Short mmCIF file of C-alpha atoms in Angstrom, two decimals:
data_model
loop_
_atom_site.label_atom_id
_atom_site.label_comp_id
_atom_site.label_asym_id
_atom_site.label_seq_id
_atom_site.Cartn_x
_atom_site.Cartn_y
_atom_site.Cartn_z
CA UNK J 1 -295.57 -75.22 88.56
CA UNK J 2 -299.44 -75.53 88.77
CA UNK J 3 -299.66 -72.09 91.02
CA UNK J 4 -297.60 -70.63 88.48
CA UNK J 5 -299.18 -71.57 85.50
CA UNK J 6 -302.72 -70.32 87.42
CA UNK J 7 -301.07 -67.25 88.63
CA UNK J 8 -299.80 -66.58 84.62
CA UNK J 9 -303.21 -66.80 83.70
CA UNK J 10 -305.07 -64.99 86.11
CA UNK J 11 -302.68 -62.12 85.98
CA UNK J 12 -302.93 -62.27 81.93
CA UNK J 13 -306.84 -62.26 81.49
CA UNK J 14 -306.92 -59.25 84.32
CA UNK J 15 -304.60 -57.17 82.70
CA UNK J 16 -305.70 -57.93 79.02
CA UNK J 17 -309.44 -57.55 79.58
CA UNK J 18 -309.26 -53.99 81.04
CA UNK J 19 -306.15 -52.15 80.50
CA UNK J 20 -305.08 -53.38 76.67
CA UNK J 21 -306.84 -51.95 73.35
CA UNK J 22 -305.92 -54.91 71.30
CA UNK J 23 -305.44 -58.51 72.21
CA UNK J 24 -304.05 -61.25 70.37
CA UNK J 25 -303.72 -64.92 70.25
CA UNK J 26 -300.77 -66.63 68.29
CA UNK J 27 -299.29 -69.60 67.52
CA UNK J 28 -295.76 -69.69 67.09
CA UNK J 29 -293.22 -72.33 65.34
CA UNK J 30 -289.59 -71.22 66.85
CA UNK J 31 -286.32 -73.03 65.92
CA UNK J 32 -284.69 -73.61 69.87
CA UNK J 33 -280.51 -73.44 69.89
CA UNK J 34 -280.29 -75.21 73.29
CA UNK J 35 -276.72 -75.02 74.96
CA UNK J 36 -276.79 -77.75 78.01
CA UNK J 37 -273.99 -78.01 80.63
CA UNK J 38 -274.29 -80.48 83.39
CA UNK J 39 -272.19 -80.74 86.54
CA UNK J 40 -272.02 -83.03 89.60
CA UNK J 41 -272.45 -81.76 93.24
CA UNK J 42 -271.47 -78.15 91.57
CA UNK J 43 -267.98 -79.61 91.59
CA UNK J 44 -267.39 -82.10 88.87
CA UNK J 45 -267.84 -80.74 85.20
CA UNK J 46 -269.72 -83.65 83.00
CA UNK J 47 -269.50 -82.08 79.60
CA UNK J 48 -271.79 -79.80 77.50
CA UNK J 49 -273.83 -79.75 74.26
CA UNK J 50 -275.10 -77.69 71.98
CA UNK J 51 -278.37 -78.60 69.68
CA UNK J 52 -281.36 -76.81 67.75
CA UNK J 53 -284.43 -78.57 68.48
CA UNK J 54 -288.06 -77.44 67.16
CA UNK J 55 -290.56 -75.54 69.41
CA UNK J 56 -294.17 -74.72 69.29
CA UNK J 57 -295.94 -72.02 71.57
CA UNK J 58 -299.65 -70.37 72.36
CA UNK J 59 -299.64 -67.19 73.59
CA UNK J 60 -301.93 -64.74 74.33
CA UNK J 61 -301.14 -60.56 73.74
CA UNK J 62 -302.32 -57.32 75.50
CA UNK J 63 -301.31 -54.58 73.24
CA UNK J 64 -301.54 -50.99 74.21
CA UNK J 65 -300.01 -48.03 72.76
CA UNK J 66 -296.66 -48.37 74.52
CA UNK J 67 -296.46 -51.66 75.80
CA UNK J 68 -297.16 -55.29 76.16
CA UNK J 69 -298.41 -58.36 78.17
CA UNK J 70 -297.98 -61.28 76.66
CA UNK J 71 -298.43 -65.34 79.08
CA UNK J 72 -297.64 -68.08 76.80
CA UNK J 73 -296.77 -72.12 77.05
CA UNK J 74 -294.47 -73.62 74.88
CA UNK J 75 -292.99 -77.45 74.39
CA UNK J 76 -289.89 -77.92 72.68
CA UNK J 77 -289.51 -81.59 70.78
CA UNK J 78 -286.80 -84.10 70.66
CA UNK J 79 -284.37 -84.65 73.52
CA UNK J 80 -280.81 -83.80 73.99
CA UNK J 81 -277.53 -86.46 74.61
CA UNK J 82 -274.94 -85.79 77.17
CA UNK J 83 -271.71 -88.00 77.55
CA UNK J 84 -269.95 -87.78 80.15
CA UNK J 85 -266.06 -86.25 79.55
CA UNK J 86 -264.65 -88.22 82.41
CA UNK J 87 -264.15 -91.29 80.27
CA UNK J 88 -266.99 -93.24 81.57
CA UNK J 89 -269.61 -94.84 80.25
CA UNK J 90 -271.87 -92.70 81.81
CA UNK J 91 -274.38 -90.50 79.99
CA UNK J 92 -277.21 -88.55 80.30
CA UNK J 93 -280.59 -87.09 78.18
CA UNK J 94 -282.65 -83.89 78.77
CA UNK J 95 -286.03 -83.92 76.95
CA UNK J 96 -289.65 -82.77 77.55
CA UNK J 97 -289.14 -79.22 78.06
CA UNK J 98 -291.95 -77.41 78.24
CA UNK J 99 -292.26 -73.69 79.57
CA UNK J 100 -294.90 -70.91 81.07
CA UNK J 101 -293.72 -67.77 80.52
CA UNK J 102 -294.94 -63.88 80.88
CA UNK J 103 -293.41 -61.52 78.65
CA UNK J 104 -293.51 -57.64 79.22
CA UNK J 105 -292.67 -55.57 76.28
CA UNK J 106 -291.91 -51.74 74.99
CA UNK J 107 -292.70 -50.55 71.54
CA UNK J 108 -289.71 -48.64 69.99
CA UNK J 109 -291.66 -48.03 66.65
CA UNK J 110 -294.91 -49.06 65.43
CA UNK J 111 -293.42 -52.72 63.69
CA UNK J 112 -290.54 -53.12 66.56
CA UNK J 113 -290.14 -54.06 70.07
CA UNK J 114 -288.20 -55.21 73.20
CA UNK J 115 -289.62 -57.16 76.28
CA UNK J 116 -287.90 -59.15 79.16
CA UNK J 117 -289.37 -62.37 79.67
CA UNK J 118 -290.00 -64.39 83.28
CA UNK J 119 -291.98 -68.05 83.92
CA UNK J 120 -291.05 -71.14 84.56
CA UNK J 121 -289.39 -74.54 82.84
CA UNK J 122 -289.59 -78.22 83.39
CA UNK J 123 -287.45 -81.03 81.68
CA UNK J 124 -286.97 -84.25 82.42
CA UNK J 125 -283.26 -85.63 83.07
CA UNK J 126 -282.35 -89.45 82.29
CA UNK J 127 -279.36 -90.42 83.97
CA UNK J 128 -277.78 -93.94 83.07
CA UNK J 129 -274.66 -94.83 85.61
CA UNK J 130 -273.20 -98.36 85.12
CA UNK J 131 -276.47 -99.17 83.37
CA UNK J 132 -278.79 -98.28 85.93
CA UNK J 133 -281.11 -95.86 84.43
CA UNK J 134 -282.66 -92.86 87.09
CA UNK J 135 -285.30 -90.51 85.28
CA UNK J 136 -286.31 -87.45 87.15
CA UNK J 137 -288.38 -84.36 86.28
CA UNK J 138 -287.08 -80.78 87.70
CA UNK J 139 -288.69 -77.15 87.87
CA UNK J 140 -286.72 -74.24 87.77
CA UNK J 141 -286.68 -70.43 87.10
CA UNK J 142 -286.44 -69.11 83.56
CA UNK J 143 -285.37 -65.47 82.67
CA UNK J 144 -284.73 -63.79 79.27
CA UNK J 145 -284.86 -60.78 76.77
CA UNK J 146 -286.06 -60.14 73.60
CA UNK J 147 -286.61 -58.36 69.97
CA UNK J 148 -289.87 -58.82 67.71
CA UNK J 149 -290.48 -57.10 64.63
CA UNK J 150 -294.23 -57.24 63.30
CA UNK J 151 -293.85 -58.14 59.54
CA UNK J 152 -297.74 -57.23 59.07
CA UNK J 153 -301.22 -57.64 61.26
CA UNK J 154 -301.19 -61.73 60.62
CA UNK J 155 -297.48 -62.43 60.83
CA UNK J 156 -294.48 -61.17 63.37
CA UNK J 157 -290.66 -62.44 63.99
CA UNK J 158 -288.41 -62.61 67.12
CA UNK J 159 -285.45 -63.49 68.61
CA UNK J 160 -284.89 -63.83 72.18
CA UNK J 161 -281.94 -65.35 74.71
CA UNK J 162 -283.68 -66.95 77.61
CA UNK J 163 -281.26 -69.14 80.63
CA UNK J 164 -282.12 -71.62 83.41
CA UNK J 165 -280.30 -73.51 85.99
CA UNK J 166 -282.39 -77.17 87.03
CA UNK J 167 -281.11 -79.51 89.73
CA UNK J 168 -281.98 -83.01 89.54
CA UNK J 169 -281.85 -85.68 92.20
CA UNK J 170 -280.97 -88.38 90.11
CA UNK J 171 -278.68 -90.76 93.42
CA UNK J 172 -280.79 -90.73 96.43
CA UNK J 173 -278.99 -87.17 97.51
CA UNK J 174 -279.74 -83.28 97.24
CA UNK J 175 -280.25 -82.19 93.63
CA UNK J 176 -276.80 -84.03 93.20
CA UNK J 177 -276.78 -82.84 89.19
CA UNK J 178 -277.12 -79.45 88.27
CA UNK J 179 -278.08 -78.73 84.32
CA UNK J 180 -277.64 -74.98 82.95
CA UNK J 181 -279.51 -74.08 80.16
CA UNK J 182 -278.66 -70.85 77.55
CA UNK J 183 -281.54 -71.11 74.83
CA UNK J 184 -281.34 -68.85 72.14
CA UNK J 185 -284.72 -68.94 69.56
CA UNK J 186 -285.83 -67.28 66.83
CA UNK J 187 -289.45 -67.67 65.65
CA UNK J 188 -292.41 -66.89 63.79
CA UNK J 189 -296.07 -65.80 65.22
CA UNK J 190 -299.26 -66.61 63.47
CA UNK J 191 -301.87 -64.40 64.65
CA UNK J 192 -305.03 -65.77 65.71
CA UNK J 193 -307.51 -63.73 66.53
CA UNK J 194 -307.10 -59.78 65.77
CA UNK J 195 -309.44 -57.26 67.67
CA UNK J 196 -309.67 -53.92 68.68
CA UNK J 197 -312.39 -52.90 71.60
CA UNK J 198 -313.99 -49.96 71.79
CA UNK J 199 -313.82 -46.52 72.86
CA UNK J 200 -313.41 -47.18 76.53
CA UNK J 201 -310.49 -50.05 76.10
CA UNK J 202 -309.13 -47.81 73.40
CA UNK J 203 -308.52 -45.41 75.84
CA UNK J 204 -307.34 -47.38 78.70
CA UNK J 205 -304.51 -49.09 76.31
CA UNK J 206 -302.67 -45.70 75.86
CA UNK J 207 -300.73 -46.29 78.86
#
């Protein structure tokens, strides 16, 4: 997670300094539709859910004529309840999930784009069994797509359909519990910090 998050940022700052006319930071306020399914030793289905928690993300935008770069982190608040659909007693909670995330995009018009997005997630998975509690945190691989529409310079909109598959060790065996994620958000950006370079940059970014 830690090379990740250094590689995101090294790669962002190169790219953005040099090859991007316009850069911009923005804080976005995104409402997260989080579908959760959890299985045991990828035989057993335990049950799925389906909540819309709050999310808050910093990103920072390369802009050139054609396309984007755009790192970001974001945390998502609140936690999500599984029960079990065995008829046990048995339940579990995902909560703290918190991203890094790189997304490339491709300007269709001037106000409209698409981009793909690729980083990283992390959650932490509560497991309660007969009333033992285990807690565990898990990294995993995060993949998506996207649509943003820029309303004007200071504010823009987007949708996007991102999907993960964690595997927490939760029983003293292999990444026993496996938890799929499909997280569909729509936000808002506020836009920072707006600025065009010069000449040079200006000429770089029409690539």
């Amino acid at each position: 997670m830690k090379k990740l998050l250094i590689t995101t940022a090294l790669v962002g700052s190169l790219i953005s300094a040099p090859a991007f006319s316009k850069n911009v930071r923005s804080i976005s306020i995104e409402a997260s539709n989080i579908d959760v399914e959890q299985s045991f030793n990828n035989v057993e289905y335990l049950g799925s859910e389906n909540k819309t928690r709050p999310t808050v993300r910093y990103s920072y935008k390369g802009q050139g004529e054609h396309i984007f770069f755009r790192p970001s982190i974001s945390y998502t608040f609140g936690e999500i309840a599984l029960r079990d659909t065995n008829s046990t007693s048995n339940k579990s909670t995902l909560s703290k999930i918190a991203t890094i995330e790189a997304d490339i995009g491709f300007n269709i018009t001037k106000k409209t784009s698409v981009f793909a997005t690729v980083g990283a997630i992390s959650a932490t998975f509560e497991r309660d069994e007969n009333g033992i509690n285990h807690d565990k945190n898990s990294n995993a691989i995060l993949a998506g797509v996207g649509l943003e529409y820029d309303i004007c310079k200071k504010y823009s909109v987007n949708a996007k359909y991102q999907r993960s598959d964690m595997a927490f060790n939760v029983s003293d065996h292999d990444a026993d519990h496996k938890v799929s994620t499909d997280i569909f958000k729509v936000g808002i950006y506020f836009k920072l910090y707006l600025k065009t370079e010069g000449k040079l940059r200006e000429g770089l970014g029409k690539i």
